[in-house]
Coordinates of C-alpha atoms in Angstrom, one line a residue:
M1 CA -161.4 123.2 31.4
N2 CA -163.0 119.9 29.9
L3 CA -162.3 120.5 26.3
S4 CA -158.8 121.5 24.8
P5 CA -158.5 124.9 23.0
K6 CA -158.5 123.2 19.7
A7 CA -161.7 121.4 20.7
F8 CA -163.3 124.8 21.6
I9 CA -162.0 126.1 18.0
D10 CA -163.8 123.1 16.3
K11 CA -166.9 123.6 18.2
N12 CA -167.6 127.3 18.5
P13 CA -168.1 130.2 15.9
M14 CA -165.0 132.0 14.7
T15 CA -164.2 134.9 16.6
A16 CA -162.6 138.4 15.7
L17 CA -158.9 137.3 16.6
Q18 CA -159.2 134.3 14.2
Y19 CA -160.4 136.5 11.3
S20 CA -157.8 138.8 12.0
T21 CA -155.2 136.2 12.0
I22 CA -156.4 135.1 8.6
I23 CA -156.7 138.6 7.1
I24 CA -153.0 139.3 8.1
C25 CA -151.6 136.0 6.9
F26 CA -153.5 136.6 3.6
L27 CA -151.9 140.0 3.3
M28 CA -148.4 138.7 4.1
N29 CA -148.9 136.1 1.2
M30 CA -150.0 139.0 -0.9
L31 CA -146.9 140.8 -0.2
D32 CA -145.0 137.5 -1.1
G33 CA -146.5 137.5 -4.5
M34 CA -145.6 140.9 -5.1
D35 CA -142.0 140.6 -4.0
V36 CA -141.5 137.3 -5.9
L37 CA -142.6 138.8 -9.2
V38 CA -141.4 142.4 -8.8
I39 CA -138.0 141.5 -10.4
S40 CA -140.0 139.7 -13.4
Y41 CA -141.9 142.9 -14.0
T42 CA -138.8 145.3 -13.7
A43 CA -136.4 142.8 -15.6
P44 CA -137.1 144.5 -19.0
A45 CA -136.3 147.9 -17.8
I46 CA -133.3 147.0 -16.0
A47 CA -132.0 145.0 -19.0
K48 CA -132.4 148.1 -21.2
D49 CA -131.0 150.5 -18.7
W50 CA -127.8 148.5 -17.9
D51 CA -127.7 146.9 -21.5
I52 CA -127.4 143.2 -20.0
S53 CA -128.3 140.0 -21.5
P54 CA -131.3 137.8 -20.7
A55 CA -128.6 135.2 -19.5
A56 CA -127.2 137.6 -17.0
L57 CA -130.9 138.5 -15.7
G58 CA -131.5 134.5 -15.5
T59 CA -128.8 134.4 -12.7
V60 CA -130.8 136.9 -10.7
F61 CA -134.1 134.9 -11.1
S62 CA -132.1 131.8 -10.0
S63 CA -130.5 133.7 -7.0
G64 CA -134.0 134.5 -5.7
L65 CA -135.3 131.0 -6.2
F66 CA -132.3 129.8 -4.5
G67 CA -132.9 132.1 -1.4
M68 CA -136.6 131.1 -1.3
T69 CA -135.5 127.2 -1.2
L70 CA -133.0 127.9 1.6
G71 CA -135.7 130.0 3.5
T72 CA -138.3 127.2 3.4
L73 CA -135.7 124.5 4.4
F74 CA -133.7 126.3 7.1
L75 CA -135.4 129.5 8.1
A76 CA -139.1 128.4 8.3
P77 CA -138.3 125.6 10.7
F78 CA -137.2 127.9 13.2
A79 CA -141.0 128.8 13.7
D80 CA -141.3 125.5 15.5
K81 CA -138.6 126.8 18.0
I82 CA -139.3 130.6 18.3
G83 CA -143.0 130.8 17.3
R84 CA -145.0 131.4 13.9
K85 CA -145.4 135.0 14.7
N86 CA -141.7 135.9 15.2
I87 CA -140.7 134.0 11.9
I88 CA -143.3 135.8 10.0
L89 CA -142.2 139.2 11.5
I90 CA -138.4 138.3 10.7
S91 CA -139.6 137.3 7.2
G92 CA -141.5 140.7 6.7
I93 CA -138.5 142.7 7.9
I94 CA -136.0 140.8 5.5
M95 CA -138.5 141.3 2.7
G96 CA -139.0 144.9 3.2
I97 CA -135.3 146.1 3.8
C98 CA -133.9 144.0 1.0
I99 CA -136.6 144.8 -1.7
F100 CA -136.3 148.6 -0.8
L101 CA -132.5 148.5 -1.0
T102 CA -132.8 146.7 -4.4
S103 CA -133.8 150.1 -5.8
Y104 CA -130.4 151.3 -5.2
A105 CA -128.6 148.5 -7.0
T106 CA -126.2 149.5 -9.6
S107 CA -124.8 146.2 -10.9
I108 CA -125.8 142.6 -11.4
S109 CA -123.8 141.5 -8.2
H110 CA -126.0 143.8 -6.1
L111 CA -129.1 142.3 -7.4
L112 CA -127.7 138.8 -6.9
I113 CA -127.1 139.5 -3.2
Y114 CA -130.5 141.6 -2.6
R115 CA -132.5 138.9 -4.3
F116 CA -131.0 135.9 -2.6
I117 CA -131.4 137.5 0.9
S118 CA -135.0 138.8 0.3
G119 CA -135.7 135.2 -1.0
L120 CA -134.8 133.9 2.4
G121 CA -137.9 135.9 3.9
I122 CA -140.1 135.0 0.9
G123 CA -139.5 131.4 1.2
S124 CA -140.3 131.1 5.0
M125 CA -143.3 133.3 4.7
L126 CA -145.6 130.8 3.1
A127 CA -144.8 128.0 5.2
S128 CA -145.1 130.0 8.4
T129 CA -148.5 131.7 7.4
A130 CA -150.0 128.3 6.2
S131 CA -149.1 126.6 9.6
L132 CA -150.6 129.5 11.6
A133 CA -153.9 129.6 9.6
S134 CA -154.3 125.9 10.1
E135 CA -153.9 126.3 13.8
Y136 CA -156.5 129.1 14.1
T137 CA -159.4 127.5 12.0
P138 CA -162.0 124.8 12.7
N139 CA -161.1 121.3 11.2
K140 CA -164.4 121.5 9.2
T141 CA -163.5 124.4 7.1
R142 CA -159.4 124.4 7.7
D143 CA -158.6 123.4 4.2
F144 CA -160.6 126.4 2.7
W145 CA -159.0 128.9 5.0
V146 CA -155.6 127.8 4.5
S147 CA -156.1 127.9 0.8
F148 CA -157.6 131.2 1.1
V149 CA -154.5 132.4 3.0
V150 CA -152.1 131.0 0.2
S151 CA -154.6 132.7 -2.4
G152 CA -153.0 136.0 -1.4
Y153 CA -150.0 135.1 -3.3
P154 CA -151.5 135.4 -6.9
V155 CA -153.7 138.2 -5.8
G156 CA -150.4 139.9 -4.9
A157 CA -148.9 139.1 -8.3
V158 CA -151.8 140.5 -10.1
A159 CA -152.0 143.6 -8.1
S160 CA -148.2 144.3 -8.4
G161 CA -148.4 143.8 -12.2
L162 CA -151.1 146.3 -12.7
V163 CA -149.0 148.8 -10.5
A164 CA -145.9 148.0 -12.3
A165 CA -147.7 148.7 -15.6
K166 CA -148.3 152.2 -14.6
V167 CA -145.3 153.2 -12.5
I168 CA -142.1 151.7 -14.4
P169 CA -143.0 153.6 -17.7
T170 CA -143.2 157.1 -15.8
D171 CA -141.1 156.7 -12.7
G172 CA -138.6 153.9 -13.6
W173 CA -138.0 150.5 -12.2
Q174 CA -136.3 151.6 -9.1
Y175 CA -139.6 153.4 -8.0
M176 CA -141.4 150.0 -8.2
F177 CA -139.0 148.4 -5.8
R178 CA -139.5 151.2 -3.3
I179 CA -143.0 150.8 -3.6
A180 CA -142.9 147.0 -2.9
G181 CA -140.2 147.6 -0.1
I182 CA -142.3 150.1 1.8
A183 CA -145.5 148.0 1.5
S184 CA -143.7 145.0 3.1
M185 CA -142.3 147.3 5.9
F186 CA -145.9 148.5 6.6
S187 CA -146.6 144.9 7.5
V188 CA -144.3 144.9 10.6
P189 CA -146.7 147.0 12.8
L190 CA -149.6 145.0 11.5
I191 CA -147.9 141.7 12.6
L192 CA -146.8 143.3 16.0
L193 CA -150.1 144.6 16.8
F194 CA -152.8 142.2 15.3
L195 CA -151.2 139.0 14.8
S196 CA -151.5 136.2 17.5
E197 CA -148.9 133.7 18.2
S198 CA -150.0 129.9 17.8
I199 CA -151.9 128.5 20.7
D200 CA -150.5 125.0 19.9
F201 CA -147.0 126.5 20.0
Y202 CA -147.5 127.8 23.6
F203 CA -149.0 124.6 24.5
R204 CA -146.1 122.5 23.0
A205 CA -143.0 124.6 23.1
Q206 CA -143.8 126.6 26.3
P207 CA -141.6 129.4 25.9
K208 CA -141.1 132.1 28.6
N209 CA -144.5 133.6 30.0
A210 CA -146.4 130.9 27.9
L211 CA -149.3 130.4 30.3
E212 CA -149.9 134.1 30.6
K213 CA -149.7 134.9 26.9
L214 CA -151.8 131.8 26.1
N215 CA -154.5 132.8 28.6
K216 CA -154.7 136.2 27.0
I217 CA -155.5 134.6 23.5
L218 CA -158.0 132.2 25.2
T219 CA -159.8 135.1 26.8
K220 CA -160.2 137.0 23.5
M221 CA -161.3 133.7 21.9
N222 CA -164.1 133.2 24.5
I223 CA -162.3 130.0 25.7
P224 CA -162.0 129.2 29.3
T225 CA -158.3 129.9 30.6
I226 CA -156.3 127.4 32.1
D227 CA -154.3 127.0 35.5
S228 CA -151.2 125.2 34.1
L229 CA -149.5 123.9 30.9
P230 CA -149.6 120.1 30.3
N231 CA -146.3 118.2 30.6
V232 CA -144.9 117.5 27.0
E233 CA -142.3 115.5 25.7
K234 CA -139.4 117.8 24.2
I235 CA -138.1 117.3 20.7
K236 CA -134.5 116.7 21.2
S237 CA -133.1 117.7 17.9
R238 CA -132.3 121.5 17.4
L239 CA -134.6 121.7 14.4
P240 CA -136.9 118.6 14.1
V241 CA -136.2 117.6 10.7
D242 CA -135.5 114.1 11.6
Q243 CA -138.9 113.7 12.5
L244 CA -140.3 113.9 9.1
L245 CA -138.8 110.4 8.1
K246 CA -139.6 108.7 11.4
S247 CA -142.3 106.0 11.8
D248 CA -145.7 107.0 10.6
F249 CA -144.6 110.0 8.8
K250 CA -142.0 108.5 6.5
K251 CA -144.2 107.2 3.8
P252 CA -146.7 110.4 3.6
T253 CA -143.6 112.6 3.8
I254 CA -141.9 111.1 0.7
Q255 CA -145.3 111.0 -1.0
L256 CA -145.9 114.5 -0.4
W257 CA -142.4 115.6 -1.5
A258 CA -142.9 113.7 -4.7
A259 CA -146.2 115.3 -5.5
L260 CA -144.9 118.8 -4.8
F261 CA -141.9 118.2 -6.8
M262 CA -144.1 117.3 -9.8
A263 CA -146.5 120.1 -9.1
F264 CA -143.8 122.7 -8.8
A265 CA -142.2 121.5 -12.1
A266 CA -145.3 121.8 -14.0
L267 CA -146.4 125.4 -12.3
Y268 CA -142.8 126.9 -12.8
F269 CA -142.8 125.5 -16.3
L270 CA -146.0 127.6 -17.1
T271 CA -145.0 130.6 -14.9
S272 CA -141.6 131.1 -16.3
W273 CA -142.5 130.7 -20.0
I274 CA -146.1 132.0 -20.3
P275 CA -145.3 135.1 -22.3
K276 CA -143.1 133.2 -24.9
L277 CA -145.6 130.1 -24.7
A278 CA -148.6 132.6 -25.4
K279 CA -146.6 134.2 -28.3
D280 CA -145.7 131.1 -29.7
A281 CA -149.3 129.9 -29.4
G282 CA -150.5 132.7 -32.0
L283 CA -151.3 135.4 -29.5
S284 CA -150.2 139.1 -30.4
M285 CA -147.5 140.6 -28.2
E286 CA -150.0 142.5 -26.3
L287 CA -152.3 139.8 -25.5
A288 CA -149.3 137.5 -24.6
I289 CA -148.3 140.0 -21.9
Y290 CA -151.7 139.8 -20.4
A291 CA -151.5 135.9 -20.3
G292 CA -149.6 136.0 -17.0
T293 CA -152.1 138.1 -15.4
I294 CA -155.1 136.1 -16.7
F295 CA -153.2 132.8 -15.4
N296 CA -152.9 134.4 -12.1
V297 CA -156.6 135.6 -12.1
G298 CA -157.7 131.8 -12.9
A299 CA -155.4 130.9 -10.0
F300 CA -157.2 132.9 -7.4
F301 CA -160.5 131.4 -8.4
G302 CA -159.1 127.9 -8.4
I303 CA -157.5 128.1 -4.9
I304 CA -160.8 129.2 -3.6
T305 CA -162.8 126.6 -5.5
Q306 CA -160.4 123.9 -4.3
G307 CA -160.6 124.9 -0.8
Y308 CA -164.3 124.8 -0.8
F309 CA -164.5 121.3 -2.4
S310 CA -161.7 120.2 -0.2
S311 CA -163.7 120.9 2.9
K312 CA -166.9 119.5 1.3
Y313 CA -165.5 116.2 -0.4
G314 CA -162.2 115.7 1.2
L315 CA -158.6 117.2 0.5
K316 CA -156.8 114.2 -1.2
K317 CA -159.7 113.3 -3.5
T318 CA -160.3 117.0 -4.5
L319 CA -156.6 117.4 -5.2
G320 CA -156.3 114.5 -7.2
V321 CA -159.0 115.2 -9.5
I322 CA -157.9 118.9 -10.0
L323 CA -154.3 117.9 -11.0
V324 CA -155.1 115.0 -13.0
L325 CA -157.6 117.2 -15.0
T326 CA -155.0 119.9 -15.5
G327 CA -152.5 117.4 -16.9
V328 CA -155.2 116.3 -19.4
L329 CA -155.8 120.0 -20.3
M330 CA -152.0 120.5 -20.6
A331 CA -151.8 117.5 -22.9
S332 CA -154.6 118.8 -25.3
F333 CA -153.2 122.3 -25.4
G334 CA -152.0 121.7 -29.2
L335 CA -155.7 121.6 -30.1
F336 CA -155.9 125.4 -29.2
V337 CA -152.9 126.6 -30.7
G338 CA -153.6 129.6 -33.2
S339 CA -156.8 130.7 -31.6
D340 CA -157.5 133.2 -29.1
V341 CA -159.3 130.5 -27.0
V342 CA -155.7 130.2 -25.7
L343 CA -156.2 133.0 -23.2
L344 CA -159.2 130.8 -21.7
I345 CA -157.1 127.9 -21.5
F346 CA -154.3 129.9 -19.7
A347 CA -156.8 130.9 -17.4
L348 CA -158.1 127.3 -16.7
L349 CA -154.4 126.2 -16.4
G350 CA -154.0 128.7 -13.6
F351 CA -157.2 127.5 -12.0
G352 CA -156.1 124.0 -12.0
I353 CA -152.4 123.9 -11.4
Q354 CA -152.4 126.6 -8.7
G355 CA -155.5 125.3 -6.9
G356 CA -154.0 121.8 -6.6
F357 CA -150.5 123.2 -5.8
V358 CA -151.8 125.3 -3.1
G359 CA -154.0 122.5 -1.7
L360 CA -150.8 120.6 -1.0
Y361 CA -150.0 123.4 1.4
A362 CA -153.2 122.7 3.2
L363 CA -152.3 118.9 3.1
S364 CA -148.9 119.4 4.6
A365 CA -150.3 121.7 7.3
R366 CA -152.7 118.7 8.3
L367 CA -150.1 115.9 8.1
Y368 CA -147.7 117.2 10.7
P369 CA -148.3 117.8 14.4
T370 CA -147.6 121.3 16.0
E371 CA -144.2 120.3 17.2
F372 CA -142.7 120.2 13.8
R373 CA -145.6 121.6 11.6
T374 CA -143.7 124.5 10.0
T375 CA -140.7 122.4 9.7
G376 CA -142.8 119.8 7.7
V377 CA -144.4 122.4 5.3
G378 CA -141.2 124.2 4.8
W379 CA -139.4 121.0 3.9
A380 CA -142.2 120.0 1.6
M381 CA -142.0 123.2 0.0
G382 CA -138.3 123.0 -0.2
A383 CA -138.6 119.6 -2.0
G384 CA -141.2 121.2 -4.4
R385 CA -138.9 124.0 -5.2
L386 CA -136.3 121.6 -6.6
G387 CA -139.0 120.9 -9.0
G388 CA -139.5 124.5 -9.6
I389 CA -135.7 124.7 -10.6
V390 CA -135.7 121.6 -12.8
G391 CA -139.1 122.5 -14.5
P392 CA -138.0 125.9 -16.1
A393 CA -134.6 124.5 -16.9
L394 CA -135.8 121.5 -18.8
A395 CA -138.3 123.6 -20.8
G396 CA -135.4 125.8 -21.8
V397 CA -133.5 122.8 -23.2
L398 CA -136.5 121.4 -25.0
I399 CA -137.4 124.7 -26.5
A400 CA -133.9 125.4 -27.6
A401 CA -133.8 121.8 -29.2
G402 CA -136.7 122.9 -31.4
L403 CA -139.6 121.1 -29.7
G404 CA -143.0 122.7 -30.5
I405 CA -145.2 124.3 -27.9
A406 CA -147.7 121.3 -28.2
T407 CA -144.9 118.8 -27.4
N408 CA -143.7 120.8 -24.4
F409 CA -147.0 121.0 -22.9
L410 CA -147.5 117.1 -23.4
I411 CA -144.3 116.6 -21.6
F412 CA -145.2 118.7 -18.7
A413 CA -148.7 117.3 -18.4
L414 CA -147.1 114.2 -17.2
P415 CA -145.8 115.7 -13.8
A416 CA -149.2 117.5 -13.3
A417 CA -151.0 114.2 -13.5
L418 CA -148.5 112.2 -11.6
A419 CA -148.8 115.0 -8.8
G420 CA -152.6 114.2 -8.6
I421 CA -152.1 110.4 -8.5
I422 CA -149.6 110.5 -5.8
T423 CA -151.5 113.1 -3.8
S424 CA -154.7 110.9 -3.9
R425 CA -152.8 107.9 -2.6
I426 CA -150.8 109.8 0.3
D427 CA -151.0 107.3 3.2
S428 CA -152.1 109.5 6.4
K429 CA -154.8 108.8 8.9
E430 CA -154.8 112.7 9.3
I431 CA -156.0 113.5 5.8
S432 CA -159.1 112.6 4.0

């Protein structure tokens, strides 16, 4: 064949196989969002049943986040060795089993263990699905589709919140974990039956029977089959982490990590403290509870809008503008304290910070070649999650020190704006 499979993907209309890959990746990220936040929704009921302090539950939240960080850093990179599909499958199994078993936890130590292990699967899922989506979509619309896939996360967060509001008061917090665990396990047959492995992975890694499996995929996509695989230079390292800081990738990698660190810090400041911040901003307790849902609804529309404008005007420029404007909105938050307009502001903050944050996934998927793409995305997310640890912790210190809500928002407006400035300056020929 005269054109490479990637050239055919860029040139031809998308096929049913490509759409099914996108839909399954979207569903997996929905489960990711559900599984991350199920502990937040059940925490009040667990605290009441076990008579434990918020500080004790805080260690459980940290355990899950620590597991997610290690999952992105050390589990996700194996996708570049054993395939995207296999890592997504392993992640789904880990999530399903551990979250279901959480319903039988009887102590904080049990929760710590289950949340840590499930975090490993959750952390590797986003990196793997973002990489796979980028490889099955045309170059012209790739940023939109990667953003769409990751937008499953806030959709899952909203859906699980609505389910939790109905289930927990009547059936107990244990039942919510069972629902989440069973839903995650149902994803396993979907992955096995309908999710295709990366074409680029077969070309580059060339596992056993790669040519036969690759040609089956090419046939389904109406792309001419090939007679042999090309000779490729194998990456010598066991996991290609060292490639991220070599030659042309060193500067953009450091820039990407810095941008994600800043974006994660601002995002997790908002998501961790929204109910309290909303209450402090003058909303009733009932409206403060809904603030988190409104934030995630805004996030979904922000992610989709960002994906559209990125495809139209360029990824770096779009993300830079969105994140800087989000910083400006955060800096002016004090003007709206005491008004019900605060709910709209939370929706706009979700629109901006999540839209820009998710766009950085699409950017990282574009930055790195197939040989270590999931490694690159995973380590970028890992660097970002360090910001996710620092942000809420710093906010806790500032709130405990008596700083007002307007001052907190002004402080965290800085990393949001810096994330936009750094993103717009990322030095890479692969990203416009």
